[in-house]
CSV table of C-alpha atoms and ligand atoms in Angstrom, one decimal:
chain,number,residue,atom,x,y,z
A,1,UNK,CA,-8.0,-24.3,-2.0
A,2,UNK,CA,-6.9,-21.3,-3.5
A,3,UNK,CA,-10.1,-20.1,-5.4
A,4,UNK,CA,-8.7,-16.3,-6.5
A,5,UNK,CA,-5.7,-14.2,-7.4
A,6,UNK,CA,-5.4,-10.6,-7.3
A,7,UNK,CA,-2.7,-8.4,-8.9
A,8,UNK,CA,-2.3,-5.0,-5.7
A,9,UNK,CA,-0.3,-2.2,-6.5
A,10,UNK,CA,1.2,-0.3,-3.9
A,11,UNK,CA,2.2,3.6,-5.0
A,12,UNK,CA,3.2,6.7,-2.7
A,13,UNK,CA,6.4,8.5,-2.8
A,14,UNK,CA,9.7,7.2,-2.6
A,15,UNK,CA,10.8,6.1,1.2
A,16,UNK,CA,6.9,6.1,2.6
A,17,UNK,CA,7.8,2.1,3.1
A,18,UNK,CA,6.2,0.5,0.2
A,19,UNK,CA,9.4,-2.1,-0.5
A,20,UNK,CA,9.1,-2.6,3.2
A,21,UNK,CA,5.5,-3.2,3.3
A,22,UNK,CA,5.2,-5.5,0.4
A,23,UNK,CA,9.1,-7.6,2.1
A,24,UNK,CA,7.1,-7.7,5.9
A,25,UNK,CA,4.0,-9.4,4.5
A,26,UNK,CA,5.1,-11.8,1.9
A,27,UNK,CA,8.2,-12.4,3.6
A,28,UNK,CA,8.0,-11.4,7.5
A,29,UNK,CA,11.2,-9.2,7.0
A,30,UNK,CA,12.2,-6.0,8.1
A,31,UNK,CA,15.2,-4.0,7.3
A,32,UNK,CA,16.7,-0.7,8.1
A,33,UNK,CA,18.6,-0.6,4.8
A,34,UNK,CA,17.1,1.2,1.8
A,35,UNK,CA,17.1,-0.7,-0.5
A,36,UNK,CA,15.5,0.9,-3.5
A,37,UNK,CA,13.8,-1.9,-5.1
A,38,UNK,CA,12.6,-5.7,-4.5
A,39,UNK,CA,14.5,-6.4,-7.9
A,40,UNK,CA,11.7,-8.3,-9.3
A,41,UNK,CA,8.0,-7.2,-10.4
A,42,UNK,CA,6.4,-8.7,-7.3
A,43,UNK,CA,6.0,-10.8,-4.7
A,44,UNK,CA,4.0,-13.1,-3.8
A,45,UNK,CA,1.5,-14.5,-0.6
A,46,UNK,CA,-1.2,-16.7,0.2
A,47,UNK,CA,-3.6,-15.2,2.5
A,48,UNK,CA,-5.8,-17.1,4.1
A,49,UNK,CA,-9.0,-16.1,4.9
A,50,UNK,CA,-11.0,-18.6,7.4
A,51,UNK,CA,-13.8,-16.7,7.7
A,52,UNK,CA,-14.3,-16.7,4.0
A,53,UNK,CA,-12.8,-20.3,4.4
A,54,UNK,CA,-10.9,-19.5,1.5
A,55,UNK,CA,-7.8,-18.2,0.3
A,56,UNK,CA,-6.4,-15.1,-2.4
A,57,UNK,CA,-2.6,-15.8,-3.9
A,58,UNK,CA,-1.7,-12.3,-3.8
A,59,UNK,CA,0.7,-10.2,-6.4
A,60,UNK,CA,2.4,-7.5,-4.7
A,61,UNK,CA,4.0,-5.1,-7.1
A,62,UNK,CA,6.6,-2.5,-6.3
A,63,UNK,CA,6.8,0.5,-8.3
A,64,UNK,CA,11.0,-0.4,-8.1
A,65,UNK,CA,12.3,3.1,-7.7
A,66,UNK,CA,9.9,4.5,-10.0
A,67,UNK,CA,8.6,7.4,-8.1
A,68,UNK,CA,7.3,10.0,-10.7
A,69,UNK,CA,4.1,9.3,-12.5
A,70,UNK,CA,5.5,9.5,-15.7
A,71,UNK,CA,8.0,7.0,-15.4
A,72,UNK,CA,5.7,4.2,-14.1
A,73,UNK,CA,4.8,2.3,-17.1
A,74,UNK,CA,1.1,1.1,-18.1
A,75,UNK,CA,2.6,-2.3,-17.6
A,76,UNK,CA,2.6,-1.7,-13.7
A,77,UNK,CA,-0.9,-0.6,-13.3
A,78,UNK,CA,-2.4,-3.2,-16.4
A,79,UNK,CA,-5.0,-5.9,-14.9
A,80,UNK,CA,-4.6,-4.5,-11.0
A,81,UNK,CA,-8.0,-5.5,-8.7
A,82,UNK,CA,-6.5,-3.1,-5.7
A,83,UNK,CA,-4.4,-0.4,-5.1
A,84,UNK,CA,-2.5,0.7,-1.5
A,85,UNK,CA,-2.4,4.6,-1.8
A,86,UNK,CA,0.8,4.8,0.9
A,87,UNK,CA,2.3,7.6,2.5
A,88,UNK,CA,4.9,8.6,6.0
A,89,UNK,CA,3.7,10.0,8.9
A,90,UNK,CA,7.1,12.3,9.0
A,91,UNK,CA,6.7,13.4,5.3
A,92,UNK,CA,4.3,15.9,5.3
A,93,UNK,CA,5.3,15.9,1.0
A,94,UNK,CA,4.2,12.0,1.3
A,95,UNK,CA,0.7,12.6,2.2
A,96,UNK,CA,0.1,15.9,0.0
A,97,UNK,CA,0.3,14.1,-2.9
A,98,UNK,CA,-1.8,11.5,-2.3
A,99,UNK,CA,-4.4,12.4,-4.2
A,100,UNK,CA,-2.3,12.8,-7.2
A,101,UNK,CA,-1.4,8.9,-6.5
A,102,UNK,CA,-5.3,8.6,-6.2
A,103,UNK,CA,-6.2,10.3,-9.4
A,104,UNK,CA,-3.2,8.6,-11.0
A,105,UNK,CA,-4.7,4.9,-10.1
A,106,UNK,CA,-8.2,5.5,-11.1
A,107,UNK,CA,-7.3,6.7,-14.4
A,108,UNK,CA,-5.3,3.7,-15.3
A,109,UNK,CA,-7.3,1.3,-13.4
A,110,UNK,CA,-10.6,2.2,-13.1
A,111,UNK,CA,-13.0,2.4,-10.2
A,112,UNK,CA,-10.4,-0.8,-8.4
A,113,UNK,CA,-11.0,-1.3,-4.7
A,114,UNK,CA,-8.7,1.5,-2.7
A,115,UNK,CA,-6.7,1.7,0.7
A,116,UNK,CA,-5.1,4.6,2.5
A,117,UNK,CA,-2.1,4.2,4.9
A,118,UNK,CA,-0.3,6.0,6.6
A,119,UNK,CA,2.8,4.6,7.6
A,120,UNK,CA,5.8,4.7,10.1
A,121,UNK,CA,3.1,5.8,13.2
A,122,UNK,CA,6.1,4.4,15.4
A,123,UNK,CA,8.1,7.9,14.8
A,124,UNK,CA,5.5,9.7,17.1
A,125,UNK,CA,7.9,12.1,17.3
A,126,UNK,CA,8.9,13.0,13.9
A,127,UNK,CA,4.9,13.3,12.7
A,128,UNK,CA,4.4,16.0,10.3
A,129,UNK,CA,0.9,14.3,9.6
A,130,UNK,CA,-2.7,15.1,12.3
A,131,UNK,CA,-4.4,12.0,12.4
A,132,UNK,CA,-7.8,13.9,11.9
A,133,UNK,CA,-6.0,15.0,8.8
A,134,UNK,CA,-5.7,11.6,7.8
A,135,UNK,CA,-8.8,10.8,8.5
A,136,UNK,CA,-10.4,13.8,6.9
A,137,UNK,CA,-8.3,12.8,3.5
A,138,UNK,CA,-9.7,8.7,4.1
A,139,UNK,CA,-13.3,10.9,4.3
A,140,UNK,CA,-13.2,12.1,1.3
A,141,UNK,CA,-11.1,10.1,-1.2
A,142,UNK,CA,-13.9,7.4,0.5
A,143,UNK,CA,-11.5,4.7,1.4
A,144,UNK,CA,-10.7,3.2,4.2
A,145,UNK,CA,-7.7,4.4,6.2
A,146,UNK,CA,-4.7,2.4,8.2
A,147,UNK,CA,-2.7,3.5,10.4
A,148,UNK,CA,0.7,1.2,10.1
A,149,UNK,CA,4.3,0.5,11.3
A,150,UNK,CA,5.9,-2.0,9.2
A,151,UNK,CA,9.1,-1.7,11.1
A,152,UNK,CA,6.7,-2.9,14.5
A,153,UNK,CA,4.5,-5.0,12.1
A,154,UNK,CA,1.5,-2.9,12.9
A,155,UNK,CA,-1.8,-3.5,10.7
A,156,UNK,CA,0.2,-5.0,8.1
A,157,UNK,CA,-2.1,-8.2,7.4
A,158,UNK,CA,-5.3,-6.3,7.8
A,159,UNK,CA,-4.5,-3.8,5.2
A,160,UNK,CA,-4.2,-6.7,3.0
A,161,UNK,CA,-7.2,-9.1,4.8
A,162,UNK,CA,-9.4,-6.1,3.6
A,163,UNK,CA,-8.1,-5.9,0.7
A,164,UNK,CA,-8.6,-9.3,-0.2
A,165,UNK,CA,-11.9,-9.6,1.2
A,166,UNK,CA,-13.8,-6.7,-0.8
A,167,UNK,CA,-12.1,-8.2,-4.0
A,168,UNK,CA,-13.8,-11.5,-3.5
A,169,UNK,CA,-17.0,-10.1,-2.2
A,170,UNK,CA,-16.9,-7.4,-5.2
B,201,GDP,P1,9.8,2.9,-0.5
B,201,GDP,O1,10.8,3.8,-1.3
B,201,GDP,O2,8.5,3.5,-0.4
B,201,GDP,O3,9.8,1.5,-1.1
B,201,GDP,O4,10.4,2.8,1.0
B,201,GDP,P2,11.3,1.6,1.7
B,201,GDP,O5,10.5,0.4,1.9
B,201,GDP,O6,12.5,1.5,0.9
B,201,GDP,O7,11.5,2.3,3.1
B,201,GDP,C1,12.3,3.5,3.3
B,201,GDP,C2,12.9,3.5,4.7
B,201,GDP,O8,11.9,3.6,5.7
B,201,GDP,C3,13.7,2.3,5.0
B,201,GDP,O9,14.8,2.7,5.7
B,201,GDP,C4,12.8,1.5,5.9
B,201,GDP,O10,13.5,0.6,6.8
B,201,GDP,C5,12.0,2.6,6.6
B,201,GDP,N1,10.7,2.2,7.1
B,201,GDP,C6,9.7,1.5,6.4
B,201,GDP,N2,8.6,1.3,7.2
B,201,GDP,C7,8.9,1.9,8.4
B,201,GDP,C8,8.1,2.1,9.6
B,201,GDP,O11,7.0,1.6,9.7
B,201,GDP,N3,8.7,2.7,10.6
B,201,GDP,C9,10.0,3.2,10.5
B,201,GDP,N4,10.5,3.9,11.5
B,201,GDP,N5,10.7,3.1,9.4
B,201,GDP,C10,10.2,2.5,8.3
C-alpha cells in the first residue's frame, strides 16, 4: 500500500545533473544530451521501502531551466516535504552557491528535511571540488551529504531512500 506522498524539489545550478537525476530514478534513463527541461512539473516514482514495509509515491520537480532565484516561482517550492541541494564535482561555481540554494529553500519552505549531493564523482579528473570540502559544507549546513554519479547510477536510490524515510519518520 502506498501510505504517503511527498512533493522533493531538486535545486542547484544549471548543468549540476538535476534533469538527469530526477530521468535516472523515476525512469532508469540516462542521456548525454542536454536537454534543458523534463517538459512537465514532475515526475513521478513509487519507492518502496521494505524495511518500513511501506511505500512513498514520490513528486520529483525540476526547476525546468529556471536557474536564478528570482525566476523560480513560489509555485515550485509551495507544499515541498524535501529538498535535494545539488551541485558538480567540476563546477567549482556549482558548489559555491550552495548555500544560497540552502538559504533560498528554507525561506520558502521552512525547516523541510535537506540533502547535499555532489554529483558527477565519475569525472575524477575534472574535480574542482575536495571531498573534505564537501564534507565540511554537509558539516555545517547539517545535512547529510552524497556523493553521486547519475551517468554510472551511483547513490541515486539512497539519496531518495533517505529522503523518504526521515519524511515518514518526521
Ligand atoms: P541540470 O541543468 O542541472 O538539469 O543538468 P542536466 O541533468 O541537464 O545535466 C547536464 C549535463 O551533465 C548532461 O549532459 C548530463 O548528461 C550530464 N550529467 C549529469 N549527471 C552526470 C554524471 O553523474 N556524470 C557525468 N559525467 N555527466 C553527468
Amino acid at each position: 500500500d502506498v501510505e504517503a506522498s511527498m512533493k522533493v524539489v531538486v535545486v542547484g545550478n544549471g548543468s549540476v545533473g538535476k534533469t538527469s537525476l530526477i530521468k535516472r530514478f523515476c525512469t532508469n534513463v540516462f542521456s548525454d544530451d542536454y536537454k534543458k527541461t523534463i517538459g512537465v512539473d514532475f515526475l513521478e516514482k513509487e519507492l518502496q521501502l521494505p524495511e518500513l514495509g511501506t511505500s512513498v509515491r514520490m513528486m520529483l520537480w525540476d526547476t525546468a531551466g529556471q536557474e536564478e532565484f528570482d525566476t523560480i516561482t513560489s509555485n515550485y517550492y509551495r507544499g515541498a516535504d524535501a529538498a535535494v541541494l545539488a551541485f558538480a564535482s567540476d563546477n567549482r561555481d556549482s558548489f559555491e552557491k550552495i548555500r544560497s540554494w540552502y538559504q533560498k529553500v528554507t525561506k520558502e519552505c521552512g525547516n523541510i528535511p535537506m540533502v547535499l549531493i555532489q554529483n558527477k564523482v565519475d569525472l575524477i579528473d575534472q574535480a574542482q571540488v575536495r571531498t573534505d570540502e564537501s564534507e565540511a559544507l554537509a558539516t555545517e549546513l547539517k545535512v547529510r551529504l552524497y556523493r553521486t554519479s547519475v551517468k554510472q547510477n551511483l547513490n541515486v536510490q539512497e539519496v531518495f531512500s533517505f529522503l523518504a524515510q526521515t519524511h515518514l519518520q518526521r
